[in-house]
XYZ file of C-alpha atoms in Angstrom:
590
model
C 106.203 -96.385 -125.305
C 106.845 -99.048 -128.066
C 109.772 -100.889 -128.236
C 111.061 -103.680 -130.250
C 113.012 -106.850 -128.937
C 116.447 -105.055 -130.573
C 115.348 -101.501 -129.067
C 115.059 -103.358 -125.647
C 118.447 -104.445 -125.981
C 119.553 -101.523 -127.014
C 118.264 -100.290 -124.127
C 119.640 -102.585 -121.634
C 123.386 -103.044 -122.756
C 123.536 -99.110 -121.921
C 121.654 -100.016 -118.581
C 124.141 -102.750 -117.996
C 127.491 -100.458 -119.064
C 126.175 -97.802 -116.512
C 125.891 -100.080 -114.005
C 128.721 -101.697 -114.210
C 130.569 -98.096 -114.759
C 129.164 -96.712 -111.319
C 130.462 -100.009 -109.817
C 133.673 -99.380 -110.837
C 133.537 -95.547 -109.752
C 131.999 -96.779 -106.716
C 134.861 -99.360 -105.972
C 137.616 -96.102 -106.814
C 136.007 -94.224 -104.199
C 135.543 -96.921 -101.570
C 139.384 -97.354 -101.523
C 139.802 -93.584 -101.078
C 137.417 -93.633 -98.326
C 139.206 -96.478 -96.746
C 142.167 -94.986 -97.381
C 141.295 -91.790 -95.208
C 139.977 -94.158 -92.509
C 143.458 -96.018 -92.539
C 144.752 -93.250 -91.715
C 142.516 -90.949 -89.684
C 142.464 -87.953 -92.503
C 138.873 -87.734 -91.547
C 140.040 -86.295 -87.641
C 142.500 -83.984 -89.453
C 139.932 -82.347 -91.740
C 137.618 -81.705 -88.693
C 135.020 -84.781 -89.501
C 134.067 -86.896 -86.074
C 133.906 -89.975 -88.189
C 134.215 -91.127 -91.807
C 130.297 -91.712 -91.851
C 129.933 -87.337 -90.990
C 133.148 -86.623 -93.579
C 131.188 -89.215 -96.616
C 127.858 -87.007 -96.329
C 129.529 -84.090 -96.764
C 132.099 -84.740 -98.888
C 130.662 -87.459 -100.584
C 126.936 -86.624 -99.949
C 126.197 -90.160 -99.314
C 124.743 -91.663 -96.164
C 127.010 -93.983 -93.597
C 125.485 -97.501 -94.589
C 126.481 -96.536 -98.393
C 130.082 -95.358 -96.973
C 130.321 -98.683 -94.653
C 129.371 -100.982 -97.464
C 132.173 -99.512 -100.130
C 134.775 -99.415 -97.752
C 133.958 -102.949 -96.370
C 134.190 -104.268 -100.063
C 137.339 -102.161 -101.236
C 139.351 -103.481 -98.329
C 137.981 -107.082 -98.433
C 138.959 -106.683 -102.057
C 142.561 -105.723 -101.409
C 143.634 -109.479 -101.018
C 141.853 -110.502 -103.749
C 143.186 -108.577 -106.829
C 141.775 -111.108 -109.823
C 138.540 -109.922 -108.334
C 138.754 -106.898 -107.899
C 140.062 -106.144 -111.463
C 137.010 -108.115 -112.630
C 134.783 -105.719 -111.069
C 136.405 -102.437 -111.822
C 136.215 -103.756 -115.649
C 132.839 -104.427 -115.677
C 133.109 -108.187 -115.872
C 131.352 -108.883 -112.490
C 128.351 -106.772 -110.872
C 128.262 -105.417 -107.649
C 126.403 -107.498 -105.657
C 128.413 -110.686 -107.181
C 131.801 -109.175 -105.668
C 130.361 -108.086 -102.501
C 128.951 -111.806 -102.182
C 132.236 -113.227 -103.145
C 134.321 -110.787 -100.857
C 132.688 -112.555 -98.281
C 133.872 -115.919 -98.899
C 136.653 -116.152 -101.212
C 140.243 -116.881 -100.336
C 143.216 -115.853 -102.623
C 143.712 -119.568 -102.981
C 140.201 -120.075 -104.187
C 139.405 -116.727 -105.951
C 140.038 -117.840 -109.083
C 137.475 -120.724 -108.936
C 134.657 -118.763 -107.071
C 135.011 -115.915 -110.275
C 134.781 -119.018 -112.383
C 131.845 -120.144 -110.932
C 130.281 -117.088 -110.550
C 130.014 -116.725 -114.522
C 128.036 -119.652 -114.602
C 125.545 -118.795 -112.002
C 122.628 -116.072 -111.171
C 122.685 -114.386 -108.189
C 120.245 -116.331 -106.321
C 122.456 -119.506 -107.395
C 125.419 -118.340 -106.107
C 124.007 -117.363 -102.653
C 122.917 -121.282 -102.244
C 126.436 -122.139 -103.705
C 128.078 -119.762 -101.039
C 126.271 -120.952 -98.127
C 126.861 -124.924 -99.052
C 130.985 -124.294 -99.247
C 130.389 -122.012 -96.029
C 128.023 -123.540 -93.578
C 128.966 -121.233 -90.907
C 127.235 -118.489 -92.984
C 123.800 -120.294 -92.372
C 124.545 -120.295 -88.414
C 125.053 -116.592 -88.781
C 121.469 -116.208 -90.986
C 119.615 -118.529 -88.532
C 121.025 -116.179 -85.501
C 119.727 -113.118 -87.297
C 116.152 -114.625 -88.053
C 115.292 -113.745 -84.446
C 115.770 -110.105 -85.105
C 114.207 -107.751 -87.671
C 113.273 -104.315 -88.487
C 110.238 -102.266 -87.309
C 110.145 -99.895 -89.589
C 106.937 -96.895 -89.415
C 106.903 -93.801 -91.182
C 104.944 -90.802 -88.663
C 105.126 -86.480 -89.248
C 108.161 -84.412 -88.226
C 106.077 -83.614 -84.762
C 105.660 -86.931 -84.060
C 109.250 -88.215 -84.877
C 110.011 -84.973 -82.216
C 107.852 -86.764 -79.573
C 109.268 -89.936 -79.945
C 112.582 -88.914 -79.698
C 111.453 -86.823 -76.751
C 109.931 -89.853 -75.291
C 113.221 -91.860 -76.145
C 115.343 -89.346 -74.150
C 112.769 -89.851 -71.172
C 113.655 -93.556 -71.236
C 117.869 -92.966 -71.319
C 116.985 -90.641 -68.013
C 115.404 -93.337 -66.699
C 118.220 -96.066 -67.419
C 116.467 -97.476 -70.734
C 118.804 -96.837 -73.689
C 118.632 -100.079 -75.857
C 116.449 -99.614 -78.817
C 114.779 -102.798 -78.301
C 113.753 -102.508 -74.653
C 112.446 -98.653 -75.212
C 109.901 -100.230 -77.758
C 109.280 -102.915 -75.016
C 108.428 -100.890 -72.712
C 106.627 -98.382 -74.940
C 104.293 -101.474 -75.616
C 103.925 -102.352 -71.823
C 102.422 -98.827 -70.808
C 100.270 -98.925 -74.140
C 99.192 -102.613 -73.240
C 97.875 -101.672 -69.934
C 96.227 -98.560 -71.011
C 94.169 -100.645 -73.192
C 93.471 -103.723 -71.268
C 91.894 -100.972 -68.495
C 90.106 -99.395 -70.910
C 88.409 -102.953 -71.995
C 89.925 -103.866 -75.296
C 89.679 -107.555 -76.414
C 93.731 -108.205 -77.631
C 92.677 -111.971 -78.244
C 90.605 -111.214 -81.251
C 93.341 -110.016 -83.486
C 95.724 -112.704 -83.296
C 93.662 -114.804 -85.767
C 93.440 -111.554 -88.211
C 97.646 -111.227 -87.611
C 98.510 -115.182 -88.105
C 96.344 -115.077 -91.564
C 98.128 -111.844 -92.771
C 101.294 -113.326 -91.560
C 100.421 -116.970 -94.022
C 99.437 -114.532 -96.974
C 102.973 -112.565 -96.990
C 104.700 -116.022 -96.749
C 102.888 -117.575 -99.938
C 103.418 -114.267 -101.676
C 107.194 -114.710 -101.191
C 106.956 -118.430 -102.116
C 105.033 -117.433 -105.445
C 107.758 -114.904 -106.224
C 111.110 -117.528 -105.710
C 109.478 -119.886 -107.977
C 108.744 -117.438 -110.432
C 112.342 -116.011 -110.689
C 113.198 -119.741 -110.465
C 111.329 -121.175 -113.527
C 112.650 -117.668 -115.241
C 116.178 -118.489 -114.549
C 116.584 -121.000 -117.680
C 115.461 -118.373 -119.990
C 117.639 -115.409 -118.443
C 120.700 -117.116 -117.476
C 121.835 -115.489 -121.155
C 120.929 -112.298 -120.226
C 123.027 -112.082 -117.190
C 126.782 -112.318 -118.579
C 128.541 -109.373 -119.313
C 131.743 -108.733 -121.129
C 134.759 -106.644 -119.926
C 134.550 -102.630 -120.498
C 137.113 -100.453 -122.204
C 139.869 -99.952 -119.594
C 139.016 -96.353 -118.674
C 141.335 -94.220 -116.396
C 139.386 -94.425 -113.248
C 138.925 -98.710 -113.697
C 142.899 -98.630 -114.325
C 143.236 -97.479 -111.137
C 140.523 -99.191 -109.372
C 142.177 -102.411 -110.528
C 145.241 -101.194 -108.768
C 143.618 -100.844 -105.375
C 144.718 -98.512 -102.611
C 148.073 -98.716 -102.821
C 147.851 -95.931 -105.548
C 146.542 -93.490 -103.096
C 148.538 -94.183 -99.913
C 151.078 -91.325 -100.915
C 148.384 -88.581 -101.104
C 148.067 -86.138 -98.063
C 144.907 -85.724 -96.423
C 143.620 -82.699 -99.024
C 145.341 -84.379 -101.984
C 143.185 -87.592 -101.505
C 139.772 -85.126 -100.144
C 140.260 -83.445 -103.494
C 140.210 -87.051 -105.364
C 137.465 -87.638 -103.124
C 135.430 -85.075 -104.175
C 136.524 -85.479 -107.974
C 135.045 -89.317 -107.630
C 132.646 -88.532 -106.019
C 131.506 -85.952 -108.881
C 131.796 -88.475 -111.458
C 129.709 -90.795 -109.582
C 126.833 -88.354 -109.373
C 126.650 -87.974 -113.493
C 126.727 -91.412 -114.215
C 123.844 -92.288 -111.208
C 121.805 -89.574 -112.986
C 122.322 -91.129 -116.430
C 121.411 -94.387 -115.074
C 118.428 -93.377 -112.909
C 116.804 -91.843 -116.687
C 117.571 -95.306 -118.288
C 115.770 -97.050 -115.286
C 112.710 -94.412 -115.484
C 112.909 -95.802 -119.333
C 113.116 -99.189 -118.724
C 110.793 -99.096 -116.535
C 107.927 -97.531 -118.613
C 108.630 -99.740 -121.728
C 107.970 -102.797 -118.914
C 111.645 -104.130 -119.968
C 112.514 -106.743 -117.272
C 109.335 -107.949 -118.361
C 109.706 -108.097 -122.143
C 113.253 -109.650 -121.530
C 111.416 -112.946 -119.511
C 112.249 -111.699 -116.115
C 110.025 -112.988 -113.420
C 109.974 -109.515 -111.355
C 112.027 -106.032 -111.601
C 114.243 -106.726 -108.637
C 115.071 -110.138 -110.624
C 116.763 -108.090 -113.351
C 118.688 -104.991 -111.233
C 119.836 -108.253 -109.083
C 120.990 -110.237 -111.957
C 121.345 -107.908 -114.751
C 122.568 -104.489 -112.941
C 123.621 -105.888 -110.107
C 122.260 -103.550 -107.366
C 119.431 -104.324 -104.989
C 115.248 -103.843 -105.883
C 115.646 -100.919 -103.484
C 118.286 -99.345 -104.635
C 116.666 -99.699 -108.429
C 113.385 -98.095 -107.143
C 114.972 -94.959 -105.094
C 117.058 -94.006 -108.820
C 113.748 -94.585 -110.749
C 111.926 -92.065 -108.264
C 115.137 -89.283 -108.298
C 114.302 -89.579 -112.254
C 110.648 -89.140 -112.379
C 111.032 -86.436 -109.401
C 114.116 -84.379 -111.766
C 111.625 -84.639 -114.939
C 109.931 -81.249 -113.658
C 112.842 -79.542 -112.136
C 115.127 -78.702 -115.280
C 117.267 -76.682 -112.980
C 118.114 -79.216 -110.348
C 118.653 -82.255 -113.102
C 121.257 -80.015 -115.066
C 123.315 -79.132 -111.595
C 123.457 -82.566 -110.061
C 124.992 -83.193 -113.707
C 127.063 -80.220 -113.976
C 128.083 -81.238 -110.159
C 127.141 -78.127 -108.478
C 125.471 -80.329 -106.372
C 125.373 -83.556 -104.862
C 123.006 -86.730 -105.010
C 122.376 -86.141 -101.254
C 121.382 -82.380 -102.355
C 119.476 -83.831 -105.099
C 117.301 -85.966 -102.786
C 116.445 -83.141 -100.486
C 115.186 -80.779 -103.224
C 113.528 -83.511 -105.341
C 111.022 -83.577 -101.896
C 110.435 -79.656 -101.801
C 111.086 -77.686 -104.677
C 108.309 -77.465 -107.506
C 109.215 -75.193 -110.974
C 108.379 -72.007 -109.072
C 110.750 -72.332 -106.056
C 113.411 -74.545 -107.730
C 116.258 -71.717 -108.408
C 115.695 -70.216 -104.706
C 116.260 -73.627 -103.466
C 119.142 -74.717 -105.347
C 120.644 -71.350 -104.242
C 120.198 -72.442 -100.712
C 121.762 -76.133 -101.229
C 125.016 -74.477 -102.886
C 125.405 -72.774 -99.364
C 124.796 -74.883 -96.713
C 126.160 -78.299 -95.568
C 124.280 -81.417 -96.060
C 123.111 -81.110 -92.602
C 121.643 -77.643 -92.711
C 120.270 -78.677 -96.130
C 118.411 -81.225 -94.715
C 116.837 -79.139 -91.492
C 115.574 -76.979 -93.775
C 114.191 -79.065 -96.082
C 112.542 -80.882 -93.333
C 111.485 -77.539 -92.009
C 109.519 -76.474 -95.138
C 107.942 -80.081 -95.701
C 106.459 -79.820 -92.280
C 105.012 -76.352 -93.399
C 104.233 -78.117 -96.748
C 101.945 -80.608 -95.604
C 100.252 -78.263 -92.933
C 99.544 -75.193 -94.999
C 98.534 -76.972 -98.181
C 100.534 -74.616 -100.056
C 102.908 -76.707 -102.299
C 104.704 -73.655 -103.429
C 107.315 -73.156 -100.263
C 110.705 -70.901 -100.542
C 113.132 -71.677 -98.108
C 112.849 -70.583 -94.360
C 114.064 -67.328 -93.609
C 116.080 -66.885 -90.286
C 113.042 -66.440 -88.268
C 110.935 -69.014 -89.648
C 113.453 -71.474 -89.320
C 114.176 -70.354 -85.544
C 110.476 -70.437 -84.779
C 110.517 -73.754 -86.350
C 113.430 -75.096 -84.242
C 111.928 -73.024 -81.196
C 108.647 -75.613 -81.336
C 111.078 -78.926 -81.736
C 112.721 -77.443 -78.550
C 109.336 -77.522 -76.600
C 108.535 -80.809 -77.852
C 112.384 -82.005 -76.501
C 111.269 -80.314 -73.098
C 108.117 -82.322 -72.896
C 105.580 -79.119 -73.256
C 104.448 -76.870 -75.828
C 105.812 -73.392 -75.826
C 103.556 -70.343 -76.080
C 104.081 -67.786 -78.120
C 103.059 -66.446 -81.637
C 104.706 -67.337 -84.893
C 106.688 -64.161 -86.656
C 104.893 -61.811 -88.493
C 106.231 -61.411 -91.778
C 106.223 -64.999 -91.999
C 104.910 -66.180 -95.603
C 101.926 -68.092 -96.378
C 102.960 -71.613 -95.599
C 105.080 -71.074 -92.483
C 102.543 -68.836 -90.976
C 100.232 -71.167 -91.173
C 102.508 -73.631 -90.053
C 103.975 -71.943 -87.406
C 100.338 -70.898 -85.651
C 99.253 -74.685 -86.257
C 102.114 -76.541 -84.560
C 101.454 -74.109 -81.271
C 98.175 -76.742 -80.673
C 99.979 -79.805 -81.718
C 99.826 -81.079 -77.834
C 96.559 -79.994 -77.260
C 94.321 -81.463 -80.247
C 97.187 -82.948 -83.137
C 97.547 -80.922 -86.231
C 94.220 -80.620 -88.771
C 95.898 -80.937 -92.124
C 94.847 -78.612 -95.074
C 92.769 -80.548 -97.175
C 94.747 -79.842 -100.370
C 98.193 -81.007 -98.553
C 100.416 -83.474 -99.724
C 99.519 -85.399 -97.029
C 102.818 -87.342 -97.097
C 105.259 -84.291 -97.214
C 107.021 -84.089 -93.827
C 107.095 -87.350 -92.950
C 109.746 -89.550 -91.148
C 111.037 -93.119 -91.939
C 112.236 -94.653 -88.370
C 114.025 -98.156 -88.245
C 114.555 -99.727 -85.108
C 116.258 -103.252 -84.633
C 114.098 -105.741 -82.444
C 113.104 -108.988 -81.863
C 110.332 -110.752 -84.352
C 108.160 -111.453 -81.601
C 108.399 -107.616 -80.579
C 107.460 -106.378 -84.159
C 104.347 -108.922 -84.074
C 103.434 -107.343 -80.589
C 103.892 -104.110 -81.797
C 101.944 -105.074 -84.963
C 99.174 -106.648 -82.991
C 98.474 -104.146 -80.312
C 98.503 -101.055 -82.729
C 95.615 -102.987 -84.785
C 93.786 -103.320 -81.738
C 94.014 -99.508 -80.732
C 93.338 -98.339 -84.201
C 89.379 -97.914 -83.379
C 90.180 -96.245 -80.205
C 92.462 -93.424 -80.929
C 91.031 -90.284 -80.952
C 90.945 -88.363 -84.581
C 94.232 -86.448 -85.361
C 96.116 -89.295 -82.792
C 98.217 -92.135 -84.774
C 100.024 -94.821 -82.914
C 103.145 -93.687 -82.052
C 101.964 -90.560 -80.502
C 99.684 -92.525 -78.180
C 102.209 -94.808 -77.397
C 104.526 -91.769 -76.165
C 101.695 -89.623 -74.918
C 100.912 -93.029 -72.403
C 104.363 -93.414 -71.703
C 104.638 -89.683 -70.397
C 101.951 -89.626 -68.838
C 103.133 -92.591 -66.557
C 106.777 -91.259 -66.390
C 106.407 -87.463 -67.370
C 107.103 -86.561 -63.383
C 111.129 -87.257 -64.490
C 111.399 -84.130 -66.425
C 111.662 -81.629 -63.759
C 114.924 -83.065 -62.869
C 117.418 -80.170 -64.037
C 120.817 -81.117 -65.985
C 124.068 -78.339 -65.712
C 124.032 -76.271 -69.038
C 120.706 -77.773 -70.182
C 119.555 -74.867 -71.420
C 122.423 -74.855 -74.135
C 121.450 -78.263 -74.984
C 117.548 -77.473 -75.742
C 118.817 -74.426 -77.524
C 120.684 -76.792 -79.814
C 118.152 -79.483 -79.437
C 120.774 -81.884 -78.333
C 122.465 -82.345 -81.114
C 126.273 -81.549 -81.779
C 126.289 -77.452 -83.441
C 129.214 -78.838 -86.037
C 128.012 -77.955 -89.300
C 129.029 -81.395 -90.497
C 128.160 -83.443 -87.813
C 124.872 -84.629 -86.033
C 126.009 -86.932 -82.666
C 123.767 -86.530 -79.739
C 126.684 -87.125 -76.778
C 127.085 -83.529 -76.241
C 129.229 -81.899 -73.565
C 129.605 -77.812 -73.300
C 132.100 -75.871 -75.110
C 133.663 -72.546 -74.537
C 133.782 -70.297 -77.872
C 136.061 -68.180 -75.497
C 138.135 -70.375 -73.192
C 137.834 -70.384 -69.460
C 141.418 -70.024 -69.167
C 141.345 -66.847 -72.094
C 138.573 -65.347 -70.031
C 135.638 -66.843 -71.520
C 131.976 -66.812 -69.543
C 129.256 -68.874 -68.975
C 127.089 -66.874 -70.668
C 125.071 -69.162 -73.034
C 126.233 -67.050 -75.906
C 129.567 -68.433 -74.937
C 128.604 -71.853 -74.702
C 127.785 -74.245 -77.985
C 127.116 -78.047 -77.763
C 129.438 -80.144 -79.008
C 129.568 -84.176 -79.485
C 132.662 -85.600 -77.601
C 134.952 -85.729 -80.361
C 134.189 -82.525 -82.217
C 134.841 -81.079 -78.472
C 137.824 -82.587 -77.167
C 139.731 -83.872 -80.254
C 138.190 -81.230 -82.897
C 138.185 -77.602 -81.302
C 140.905 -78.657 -78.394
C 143.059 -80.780 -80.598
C 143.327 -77.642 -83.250
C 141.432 -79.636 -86.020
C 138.316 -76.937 -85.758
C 138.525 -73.609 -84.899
C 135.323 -72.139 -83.653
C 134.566 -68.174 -82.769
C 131.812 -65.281 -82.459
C 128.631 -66.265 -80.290
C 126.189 -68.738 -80.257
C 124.410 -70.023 -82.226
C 125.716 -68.113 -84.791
C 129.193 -69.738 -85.030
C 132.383 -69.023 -87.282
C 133.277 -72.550 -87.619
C 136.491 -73.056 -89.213
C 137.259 -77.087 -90.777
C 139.930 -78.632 -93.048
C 138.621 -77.987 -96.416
C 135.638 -76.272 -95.467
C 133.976 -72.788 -93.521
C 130.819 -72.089 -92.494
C 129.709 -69.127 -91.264
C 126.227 -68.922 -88.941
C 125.185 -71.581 -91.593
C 126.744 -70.103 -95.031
C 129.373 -72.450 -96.289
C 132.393 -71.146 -98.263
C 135.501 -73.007 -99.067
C 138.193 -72.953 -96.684
């Protein structure tokens, strides 16, 4: 693609608008959010927290939800500054920066100063006026993320292997790696593997990744003088929707919990257009090598100081576009709003031109987190099968599916044969997983071999991640073929403590039937407790198709404080919310 200097402004002023748009949108429906957590709508629609209520509703995950209503309520003190952002004058990250810092004393000189200064140069100006900010950064240095991506199965095993560890009094993230790595540490010092040898390998890898991220600050550095042009933007046309972003939340304290769910939802609608029309102009800008052509140093320089949104925020909205350029169907109903973004991102990673339509049928009637068991469902098949072409899972498949995470959750592999009008992929799925245990999965050779996979983020010490790091280098030439790291690491640890499953746990069979998760529709907690569908005191059994998991609060403060209403037999539930019904797992409206 060809583009002239004026084309490439051209391009990014609408970049820029649309940015600055969605921040405004963004800071409209953080104050409803916070709003509904002020007052606890969330409880009376049936939700068991505002993170469960914003995927739904909102179709956007709980850090997303978290981060807007942090902002919107910081901003509430601070109304020069919040104007500025809902009118486009400031990005986003610039007033979630200042949020953190400004006083309304002082609010009018940080926005002052913040027109003068990139990003980066306002994070050093922020931390000199706040020095208690840098004790807070040095504290976090010590911890970091270990983040590994592994297959559906495997994410089953380790969560398996995590419940293993809460039995036997280990329930901190941090120490279940620990002593993941201790069992896998002794397995291989008895089995004669040199750990010494590697440390030289890890410190050299370590020095490379720190000169690369030296190379790149002084890049953006030396770029700064030629950007710092670029990066001011004027004020937008006050649109209805900025007018009363600008206002804050007192404009929605009057509304009733399904007068503000219904703004909610109308927000939340608008938001989804105007991140699709963005994510194209990205894909565009992105081709054409913009950032570049406008003296940039890197992309994440420009969608920090330009756009105003993080490099990996800029990269998932560039994928969503590339993914929606060969599903016609799914791009025009996440504009339409028929669906969500959340809906959008599921079906980007399963449906292809010939299954698009079935699949968008399915999203339109199931919750997010049915959506998203599915989807996982068929990606597992997906990878396994080879066959790229995958409808959604039929009642059976999807129980047969579900049946194999249950035997995974149990610590054994279930016998049995997979259904027999099952179609090509889950067949093949289905008969594969049965062996998983035995000899690990043999993918198809014309799999996407990444389809199915898991991203897990756990929270742990530096030195842990570097011992985790080390010691799965060292393995790597001793694990058998169709074994990856974290199933030797659980497959070690089970071994050692496997003995603890036999211990038996009062209505566990519910629980594995559910696979310990709450049975809410709408929400996914893991602190489950049995419920009645028919009560005890009505009559009710103990017959499991009586009995449904549920988390603490959909249990105690949802069904028996009258904010769910739940009926028929397990699993297949009449489930009853606020603004919502769900039937077995077809959602209607309430």
């Amino acid at each position: 693609m060809g583009c002239d200097a004026l084309a490439f402004g051209a391009l990014d002023s609408q970049l820029v608008a649309s940015a600055r748009e969605e921040a405004g949108l963004r800071l409209r429906l953080g104050q409803a959010l916070e709003v509904m957590r002020r007052k606890g709508y969330q409880f009376a629609l049936g939700f068991s927290s505002l993170a469960a209520y914003g995927l739904e509703r909102c179709e956007r995950g709980a850090r997303w939800v978290e981060v807007s209503c942090c902002v919107a309520r910081r901003l509430e003190r601070l109304p020069r500054l919040r104007r500025a952002l809902a009118l486009g004058s400031v990005s986003w990250s610039v007033a979630e920066l200042l949020a953190r810092v400004a006083l309304p004393e002082d609010e009018v000189e940080w926005l002052s100063l913040a027109r003068r200064r990139t990003v980066r140069e306002l994070r050093l100006d922020v931390a000199k006026h706040r020095p208690e900010l840098e004790v807070l950064t040095e504290e976090k240095e010590s911890k970091c993320w270990l983040t590994f991506t592994l297959d559906r199965e495997e994410a089953w095993l380790l969560e398996a292997t995590r419940a293993l560890m809460a039995r036997l009094g280990v329930g901190v993230a941090e120490e279940q790696v620990e002593a993941l790595l201790a069992e896998a540490h002794t397995a291989l010092l008895a089995a004669g593997t040199d750990l010494e040898s590697f440390e030289a390998a890890d410190q050299a890898q370590q020095r490379w990744r720190e000169q690369l991220e030296r190379w790149r600050d002084e890049a953006e550095a030396r770029c700064e003088a030629r950007v710092r042009d670029w990066v001011q933007a004027r004020e937008a046309s006050m649109s209805v929707v900025a007018l009363q972003a600008a206002q804050g939340c007192a404009s929605l304290d009057g509304l009733q919990s399904r007068e503000l769910d219904a703004e909610v939802r109308a927000i939340s609608a608008a938001l989804a257009g105007r991140e699709l029309r963005l994510a194209r102009l990205l894909l565009s800008f992105h081709r054409a090598d913009g950032w570049l052509q406008m003296g940039f140093a890197t992309e994440a320089q420009y969608a920090r100081e330009r756009l105003g949104m993080c490099r990996s925020s800029l990269m998932a909205r560039r994928a969503l576009a590339l993914r929606l350029e060969g599903l016609s169907r799914v791009e025009d109903a996440l504009g339409r709003a028929e669906i969500g973004v959340e809906a959008a991102l599921q079906l980007v990673r399963i449906a292809t031109r010939a299954t698009e339509e079935a699949w968008l049928d399915r999203a339109r009637h199931r919750t997010v987190k049915h959506l998203r068991e599915e989807v996982a469902a068929a990606l597992v098949a997906v990878r396994i099968s080879g066959e790229r072409d995958c409808l959604p899972p039929n009642a059976e498949e999807l129980d047969g599916f579900q049946e194999l995470e249950r035997a995974v959750l149990r610590g054994h592999a279930v016998a049995g044969s997979c259904p027999t009008d099952a179609r090509g992929p889950w067949r093949t799925m289905l008969s594969s997983l049965q062996a998983w245990f035995a000899g690990g999965i043999q993918v198809s050779a014309g799999s996407t071999r990444s389809a199915g996979r898991v991203l897990v983020r756990l929270r742990v010490s530096c030195a842990l991640r570097d011992w985790w790091c080390a010691l799965a280098a060292c393995a790597h030439a001793r694990l058998a073929r169709g074994v990856s790291w974290v199933r030797f690491l659980c497959l070690t640890f089970w071994r050692a403590w496997g003995h603890m499953v036999g211990v038996n746990v009062a209505y566990g069979q519910v629980y594995l039937r559910d696979r310990c998760r709450c049975s809410s529709p709408v929400c996914s907690r893991r602190d489950v407790t049995p419920h009645h569908v028919v009560f005890r005191s009505l009559g009710g059994s103990d017959d499991d198709e009586n009995v449904t998991s549920l988390c603490t609060w959909c249990h105690l403060f949802g069904v028996h404080g009258g904010r769910i209403r739940a009926s028929g037999r397990a699993p297949k539930i009449v489930w009853e919310l606020g603004c919502l019904r769900v039937e077995g797992r077809e959602r209607s409206a309430a």
